[in-house]
CSV table of N, CA and C in Angstrom, one decimal:
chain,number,residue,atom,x,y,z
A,1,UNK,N,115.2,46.9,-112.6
A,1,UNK,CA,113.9,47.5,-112.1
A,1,UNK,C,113.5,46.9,-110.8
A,2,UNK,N,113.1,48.0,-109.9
A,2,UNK,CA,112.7,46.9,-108.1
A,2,UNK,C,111.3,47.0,-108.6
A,3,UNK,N,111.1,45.6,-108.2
A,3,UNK,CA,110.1,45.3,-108.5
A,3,UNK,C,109.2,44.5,-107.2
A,4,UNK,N,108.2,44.0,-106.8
A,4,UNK,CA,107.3,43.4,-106.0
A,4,UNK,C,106.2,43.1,-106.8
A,5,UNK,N,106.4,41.5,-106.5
A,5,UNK,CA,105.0,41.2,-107.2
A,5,UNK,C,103.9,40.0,-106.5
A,6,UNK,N,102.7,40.3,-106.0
A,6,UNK,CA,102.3,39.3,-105.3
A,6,UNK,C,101.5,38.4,-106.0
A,7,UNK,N,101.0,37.0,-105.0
A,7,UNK,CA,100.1,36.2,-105.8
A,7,UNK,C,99.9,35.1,-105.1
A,8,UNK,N,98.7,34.1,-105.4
A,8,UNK,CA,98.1,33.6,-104.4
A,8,UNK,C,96.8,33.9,-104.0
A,9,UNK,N,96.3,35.0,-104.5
A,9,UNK,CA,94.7,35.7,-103.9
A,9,UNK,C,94.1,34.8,-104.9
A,10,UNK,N,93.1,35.1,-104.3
A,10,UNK,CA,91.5,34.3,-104.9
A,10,UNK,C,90.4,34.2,-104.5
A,11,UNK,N,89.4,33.4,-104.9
A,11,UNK,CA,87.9,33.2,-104.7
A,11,UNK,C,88.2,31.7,-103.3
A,12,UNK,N,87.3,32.0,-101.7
A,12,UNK,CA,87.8,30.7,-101.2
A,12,UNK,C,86.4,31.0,-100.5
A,13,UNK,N,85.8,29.9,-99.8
A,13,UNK,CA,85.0,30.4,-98.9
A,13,UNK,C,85.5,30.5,-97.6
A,14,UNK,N,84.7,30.7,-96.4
A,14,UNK,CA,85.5,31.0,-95.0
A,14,UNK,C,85.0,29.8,-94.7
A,15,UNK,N,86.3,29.8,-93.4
A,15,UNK,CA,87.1,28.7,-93.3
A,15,UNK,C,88.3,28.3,-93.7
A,16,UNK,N,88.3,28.6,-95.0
A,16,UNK,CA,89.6,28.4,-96.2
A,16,UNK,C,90.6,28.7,-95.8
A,17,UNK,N,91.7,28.2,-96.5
A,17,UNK,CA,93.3,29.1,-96.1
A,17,UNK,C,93.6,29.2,-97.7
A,18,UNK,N,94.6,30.3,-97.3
A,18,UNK,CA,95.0,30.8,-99.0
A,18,UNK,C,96.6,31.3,-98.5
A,19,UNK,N,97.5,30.7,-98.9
A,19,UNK,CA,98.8,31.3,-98.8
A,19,UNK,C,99.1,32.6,-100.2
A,20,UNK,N,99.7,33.4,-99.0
A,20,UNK,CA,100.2,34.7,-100.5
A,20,UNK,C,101.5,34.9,-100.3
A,21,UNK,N,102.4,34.9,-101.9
A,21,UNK,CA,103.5,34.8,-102.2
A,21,UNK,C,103.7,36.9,-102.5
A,22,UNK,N,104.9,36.9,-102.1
A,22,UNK,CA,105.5,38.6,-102.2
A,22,UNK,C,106.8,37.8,-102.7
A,23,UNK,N,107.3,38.1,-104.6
A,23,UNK,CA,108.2,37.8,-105.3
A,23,UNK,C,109.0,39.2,-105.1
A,24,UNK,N,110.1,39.4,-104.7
A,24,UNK,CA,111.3,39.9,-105.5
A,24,UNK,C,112.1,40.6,-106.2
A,25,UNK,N,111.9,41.2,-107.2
A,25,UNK,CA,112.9,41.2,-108.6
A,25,UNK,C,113.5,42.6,-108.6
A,26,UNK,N,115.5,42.5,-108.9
A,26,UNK,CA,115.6,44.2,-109.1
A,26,UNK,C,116.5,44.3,-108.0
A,27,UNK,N,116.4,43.6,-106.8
A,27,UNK,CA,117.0,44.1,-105.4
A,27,UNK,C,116.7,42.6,-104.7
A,28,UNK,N,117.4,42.5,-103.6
A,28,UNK,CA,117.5,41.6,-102.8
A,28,UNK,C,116.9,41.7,-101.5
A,29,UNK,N,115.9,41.0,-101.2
A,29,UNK,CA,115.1,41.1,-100.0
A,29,UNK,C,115.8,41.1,-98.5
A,30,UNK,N,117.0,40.7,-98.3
A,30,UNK,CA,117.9,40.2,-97.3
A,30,UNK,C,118.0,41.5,-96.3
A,31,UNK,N,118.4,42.7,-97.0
A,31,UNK,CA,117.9,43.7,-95.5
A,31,UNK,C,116.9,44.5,-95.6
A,32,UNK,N,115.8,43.6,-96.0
A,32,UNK,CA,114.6,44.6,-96.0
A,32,UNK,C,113.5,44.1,-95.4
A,33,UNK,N,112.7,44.6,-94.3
A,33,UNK,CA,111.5,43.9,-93.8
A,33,UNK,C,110.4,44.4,-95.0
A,34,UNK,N,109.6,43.6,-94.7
A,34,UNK,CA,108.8,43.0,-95.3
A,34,UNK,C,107.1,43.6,-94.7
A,35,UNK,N,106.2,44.0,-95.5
A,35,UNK,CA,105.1,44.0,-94.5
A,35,UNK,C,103.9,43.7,-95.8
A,36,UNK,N,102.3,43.1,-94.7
A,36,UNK,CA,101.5,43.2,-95.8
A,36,UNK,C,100.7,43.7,-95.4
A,37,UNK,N,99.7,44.4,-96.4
A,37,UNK,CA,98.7,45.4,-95.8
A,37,UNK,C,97.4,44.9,-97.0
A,38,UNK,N,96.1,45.5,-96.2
A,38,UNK,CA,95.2,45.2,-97.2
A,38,UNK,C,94.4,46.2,-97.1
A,39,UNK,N,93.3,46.4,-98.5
A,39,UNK,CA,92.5,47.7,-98.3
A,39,UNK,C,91.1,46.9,-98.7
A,40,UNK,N,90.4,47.2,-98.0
A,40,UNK,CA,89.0,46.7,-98.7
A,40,UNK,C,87.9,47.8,-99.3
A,41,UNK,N,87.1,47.5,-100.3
A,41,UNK,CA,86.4,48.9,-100.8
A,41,UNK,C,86.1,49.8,-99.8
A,42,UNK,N,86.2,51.3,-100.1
A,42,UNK,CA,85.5,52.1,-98.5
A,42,UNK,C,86.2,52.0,-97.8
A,43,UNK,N,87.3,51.1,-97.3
A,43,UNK,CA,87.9,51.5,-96.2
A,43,UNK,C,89.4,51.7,-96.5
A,44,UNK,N,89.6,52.2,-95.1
A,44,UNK,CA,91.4,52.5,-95.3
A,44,UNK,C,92.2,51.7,-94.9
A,45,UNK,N,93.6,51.6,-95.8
A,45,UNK,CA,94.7,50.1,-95.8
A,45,UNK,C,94.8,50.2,-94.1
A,46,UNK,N,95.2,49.0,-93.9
A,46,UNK,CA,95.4,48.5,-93.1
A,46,UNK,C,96.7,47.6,-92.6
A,47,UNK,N,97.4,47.6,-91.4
A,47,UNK,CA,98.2,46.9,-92.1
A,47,UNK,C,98.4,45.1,-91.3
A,48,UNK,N,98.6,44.3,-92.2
A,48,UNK,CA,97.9,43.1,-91.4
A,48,UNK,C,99.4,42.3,-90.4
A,49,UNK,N,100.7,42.5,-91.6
A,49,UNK,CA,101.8,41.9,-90.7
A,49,UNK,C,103.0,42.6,-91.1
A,50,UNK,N,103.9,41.9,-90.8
A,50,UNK,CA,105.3,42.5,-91.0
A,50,UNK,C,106.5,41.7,-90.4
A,51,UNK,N,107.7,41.1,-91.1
A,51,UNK,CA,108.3,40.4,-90.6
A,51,UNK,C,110.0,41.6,-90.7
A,52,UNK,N,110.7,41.2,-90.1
A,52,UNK,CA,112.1,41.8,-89.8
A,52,UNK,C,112.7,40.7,-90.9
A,53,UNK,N,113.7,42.1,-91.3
A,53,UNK,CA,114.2,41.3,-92.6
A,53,UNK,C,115.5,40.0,-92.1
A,54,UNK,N,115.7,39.8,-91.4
A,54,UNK,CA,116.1,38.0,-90.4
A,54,UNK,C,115.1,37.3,-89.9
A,55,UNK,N,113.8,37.9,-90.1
A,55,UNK,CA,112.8,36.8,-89.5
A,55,UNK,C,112.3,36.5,-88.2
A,56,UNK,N,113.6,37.6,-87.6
A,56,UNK,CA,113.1,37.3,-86.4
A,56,UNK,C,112.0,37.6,-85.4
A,57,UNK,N,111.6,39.3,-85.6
A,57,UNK,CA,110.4,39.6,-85.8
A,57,UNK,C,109.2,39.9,-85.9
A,58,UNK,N,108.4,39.7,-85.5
A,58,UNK,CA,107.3,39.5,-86.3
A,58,UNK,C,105.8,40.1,-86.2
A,59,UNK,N,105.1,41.2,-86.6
A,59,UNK,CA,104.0,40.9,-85.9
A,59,UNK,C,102.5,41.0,-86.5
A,60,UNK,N,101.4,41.3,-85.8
A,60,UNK,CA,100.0,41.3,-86.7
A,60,UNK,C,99.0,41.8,-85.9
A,61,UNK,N,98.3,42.1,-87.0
A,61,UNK,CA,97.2,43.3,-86.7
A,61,UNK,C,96.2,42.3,-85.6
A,62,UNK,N,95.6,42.8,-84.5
A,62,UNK,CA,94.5,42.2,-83.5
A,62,UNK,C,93.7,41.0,-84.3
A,63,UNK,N,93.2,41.8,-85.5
A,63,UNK,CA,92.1,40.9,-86.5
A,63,UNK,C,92.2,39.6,-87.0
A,64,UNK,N,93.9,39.4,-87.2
A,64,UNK,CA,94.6,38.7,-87.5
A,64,UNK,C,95.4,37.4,-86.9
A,65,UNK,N,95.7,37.8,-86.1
A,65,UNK,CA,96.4,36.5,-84.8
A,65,UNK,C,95.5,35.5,-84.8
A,66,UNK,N,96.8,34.7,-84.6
A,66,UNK,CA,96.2,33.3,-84.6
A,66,UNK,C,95.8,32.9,-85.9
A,67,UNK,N,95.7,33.7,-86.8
A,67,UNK,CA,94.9,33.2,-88.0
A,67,UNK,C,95.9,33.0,-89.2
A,68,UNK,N,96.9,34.1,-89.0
A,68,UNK,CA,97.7,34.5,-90.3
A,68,UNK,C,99.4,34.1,-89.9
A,69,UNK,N,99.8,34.2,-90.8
A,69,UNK,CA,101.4,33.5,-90.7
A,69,UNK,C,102.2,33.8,-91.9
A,70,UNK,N,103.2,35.1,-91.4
A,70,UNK,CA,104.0,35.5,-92.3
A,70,UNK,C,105.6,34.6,-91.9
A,71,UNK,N,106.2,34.9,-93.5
A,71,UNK,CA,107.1,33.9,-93.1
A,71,UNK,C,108.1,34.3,-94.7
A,72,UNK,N,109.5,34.0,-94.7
A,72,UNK,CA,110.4,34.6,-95.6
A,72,UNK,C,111.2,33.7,-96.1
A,73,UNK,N,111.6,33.7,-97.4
A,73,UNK,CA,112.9,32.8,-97.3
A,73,UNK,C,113.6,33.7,-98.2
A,74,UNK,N,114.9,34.1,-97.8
A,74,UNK,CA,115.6,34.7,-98.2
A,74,UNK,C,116.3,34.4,-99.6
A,75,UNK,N,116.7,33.2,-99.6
A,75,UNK,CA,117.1,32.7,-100.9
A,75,UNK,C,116.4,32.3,-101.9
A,76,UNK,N,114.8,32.2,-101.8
A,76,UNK,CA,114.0,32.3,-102.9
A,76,UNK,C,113.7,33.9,-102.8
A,77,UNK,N,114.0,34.8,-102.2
A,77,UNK,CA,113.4,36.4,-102.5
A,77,UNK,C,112.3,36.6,-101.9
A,78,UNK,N,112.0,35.7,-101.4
A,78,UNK,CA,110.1,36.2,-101.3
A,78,UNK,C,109.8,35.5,-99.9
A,79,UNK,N,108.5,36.3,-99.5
A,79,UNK,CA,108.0,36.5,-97.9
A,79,UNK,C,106.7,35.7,-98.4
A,80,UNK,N,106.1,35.1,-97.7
A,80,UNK,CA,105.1,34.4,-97.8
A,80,UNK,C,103.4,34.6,-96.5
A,81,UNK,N,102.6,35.4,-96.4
A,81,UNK,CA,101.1,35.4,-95.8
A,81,UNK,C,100.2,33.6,-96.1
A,82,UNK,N,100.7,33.0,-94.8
A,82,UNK,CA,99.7,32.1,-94.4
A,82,UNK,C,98.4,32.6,-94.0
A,83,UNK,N,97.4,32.1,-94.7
A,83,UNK,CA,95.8,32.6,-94.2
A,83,UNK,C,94.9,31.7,-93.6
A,84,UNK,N,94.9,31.1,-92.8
A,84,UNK,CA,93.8,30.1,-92.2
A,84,UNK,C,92.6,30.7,-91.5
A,85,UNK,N,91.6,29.9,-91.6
A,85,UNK,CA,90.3,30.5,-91.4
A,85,UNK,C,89.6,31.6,-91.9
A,86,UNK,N,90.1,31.8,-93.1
A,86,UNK,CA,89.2,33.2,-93.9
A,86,UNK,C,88.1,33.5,-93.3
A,87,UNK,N,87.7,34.8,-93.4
A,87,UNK,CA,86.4,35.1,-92.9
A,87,UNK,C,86.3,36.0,-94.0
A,88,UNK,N,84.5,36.0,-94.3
A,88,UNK,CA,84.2,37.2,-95.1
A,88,UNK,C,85.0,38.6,-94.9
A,89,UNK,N,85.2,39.1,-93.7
A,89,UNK,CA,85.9,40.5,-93.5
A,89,UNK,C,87.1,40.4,-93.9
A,90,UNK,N,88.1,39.5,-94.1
A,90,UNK,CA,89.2,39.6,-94.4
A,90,UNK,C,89.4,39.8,-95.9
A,91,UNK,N,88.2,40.0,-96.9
A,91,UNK,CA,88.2,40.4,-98.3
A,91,UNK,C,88.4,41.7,-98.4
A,92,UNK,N,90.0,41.4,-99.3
A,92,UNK,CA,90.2,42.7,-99.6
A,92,UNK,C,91.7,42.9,-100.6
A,93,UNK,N,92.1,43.5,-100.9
A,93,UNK,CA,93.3,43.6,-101.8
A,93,UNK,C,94.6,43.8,-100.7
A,94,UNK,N,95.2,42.5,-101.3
A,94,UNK,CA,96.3,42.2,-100.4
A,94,UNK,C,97.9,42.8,-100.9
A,95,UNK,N,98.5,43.6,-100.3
A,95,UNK,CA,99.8,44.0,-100.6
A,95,UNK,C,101.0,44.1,-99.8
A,96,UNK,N,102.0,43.7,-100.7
A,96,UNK,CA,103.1,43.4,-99.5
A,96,UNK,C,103.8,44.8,-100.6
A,97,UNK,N,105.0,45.3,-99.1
A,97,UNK,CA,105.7,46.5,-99.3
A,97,UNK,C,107.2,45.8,-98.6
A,98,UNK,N,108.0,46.8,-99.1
A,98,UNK,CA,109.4,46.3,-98.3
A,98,UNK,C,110.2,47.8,-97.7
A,99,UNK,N,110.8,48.0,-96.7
A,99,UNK,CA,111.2,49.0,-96.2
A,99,UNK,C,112.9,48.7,-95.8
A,100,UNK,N,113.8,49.3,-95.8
A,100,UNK,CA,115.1,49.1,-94.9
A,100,UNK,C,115.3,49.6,-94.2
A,101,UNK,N,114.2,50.2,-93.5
A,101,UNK,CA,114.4,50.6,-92.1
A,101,UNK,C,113.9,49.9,-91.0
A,102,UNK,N,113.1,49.0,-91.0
A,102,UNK,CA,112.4,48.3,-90.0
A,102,UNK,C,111.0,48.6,-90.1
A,103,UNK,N,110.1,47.3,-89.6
A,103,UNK,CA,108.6,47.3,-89.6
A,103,UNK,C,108.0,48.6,-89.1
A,104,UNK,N,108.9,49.4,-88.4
A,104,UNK,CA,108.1,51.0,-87.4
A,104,UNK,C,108.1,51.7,-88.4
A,105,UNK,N,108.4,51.9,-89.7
A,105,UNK,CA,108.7,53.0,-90.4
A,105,UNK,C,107.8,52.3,-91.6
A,106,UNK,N,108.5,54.1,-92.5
A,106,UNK,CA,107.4,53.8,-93.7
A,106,UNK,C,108.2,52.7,-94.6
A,107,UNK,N,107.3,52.2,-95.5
A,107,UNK,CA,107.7,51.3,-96.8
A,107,UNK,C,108.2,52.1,-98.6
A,108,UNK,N,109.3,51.8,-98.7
A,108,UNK,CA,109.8,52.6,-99.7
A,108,UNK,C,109.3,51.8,-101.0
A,109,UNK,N,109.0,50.4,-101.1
A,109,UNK,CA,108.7,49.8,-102.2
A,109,UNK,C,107.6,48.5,-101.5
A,110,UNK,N,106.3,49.3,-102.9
A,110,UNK,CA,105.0,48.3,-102.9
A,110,UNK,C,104.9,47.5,-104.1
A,111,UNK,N,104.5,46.5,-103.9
A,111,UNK,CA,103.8,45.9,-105.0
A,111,UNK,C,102.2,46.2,-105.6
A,112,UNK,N,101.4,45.3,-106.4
A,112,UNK,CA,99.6,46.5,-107.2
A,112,UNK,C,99.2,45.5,-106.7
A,113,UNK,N,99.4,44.5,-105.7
A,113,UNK,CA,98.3,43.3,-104.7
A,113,UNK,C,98.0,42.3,-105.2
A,114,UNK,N,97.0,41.8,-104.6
A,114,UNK,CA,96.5,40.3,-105.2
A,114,UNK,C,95.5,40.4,-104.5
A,115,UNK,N,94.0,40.0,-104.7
A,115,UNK,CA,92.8,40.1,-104.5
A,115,UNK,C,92.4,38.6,-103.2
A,116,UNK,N,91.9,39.1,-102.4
A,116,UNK,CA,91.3,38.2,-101.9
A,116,UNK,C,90.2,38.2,-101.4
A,117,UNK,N,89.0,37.1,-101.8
A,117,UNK,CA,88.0,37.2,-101.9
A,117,UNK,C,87.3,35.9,-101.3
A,118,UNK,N,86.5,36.1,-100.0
A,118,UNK,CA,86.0,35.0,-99.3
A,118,UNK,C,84.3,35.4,-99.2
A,119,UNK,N,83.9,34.2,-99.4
A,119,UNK,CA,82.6,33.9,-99.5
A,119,UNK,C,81.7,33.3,-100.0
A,120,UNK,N,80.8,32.6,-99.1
A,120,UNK,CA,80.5,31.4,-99.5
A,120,UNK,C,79.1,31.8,-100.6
């Protein structure tokens, strides 16, 4: 069964950093890019990064730079969203997808997210 499963979200205040884990299972992540997107109540997903399934790659939403840091390792399965400097706006439900066509296109397989929640 392909599966995606994320984790890592939480309660942090801003400032904070929170790494998010995108697990794996069913298929092999090795030709598949990777992307993460977030929705927050009321508004529409977004998408925050996206790495090429070599890594080489990489990019992120304006909001984001400088702050966030996606990253992969192939032999554990899973893609990893570094978060530094939380800000209240960045609350929102975090999801990674995987596609085999490259970051420009659509995503054939999502994972149900992981929550992230800043605020002091």
């Amino acid at each position: 069964q392909v599966q995606l499963v994320e984790s890592g979200g939480g309660l942090v205040q801003p400032g904070d950093s929170l790494r998010l884990s995108c697990a794996a299972s069913g298929f092999t992540l090795d030709y598949y890019a990777i992307g993460w997107f977030r929705q927050a109540p009321g508004k529409e997903r977004e998408t925050v990064s996206c790495i090429s399934h070599r890594g080489g790659t990489t990019v992120y939403a304006d909001s984001v730079k400088g702050r966030f840091y996606i990253s992969r390792d192939n032999g554990k399965n899973t893609v990893y969203l570094r978060m530094n400097s939380l800000k209240p706006e960045d609350t929102a439900l975090y999801y990674c997808a995987a596609t085999i066509r490259g970051c420009s296109y659509g995503m054939d397989y999502w994972g149900k997210g992981t929550q992230v929640t800043v605020s002091s």
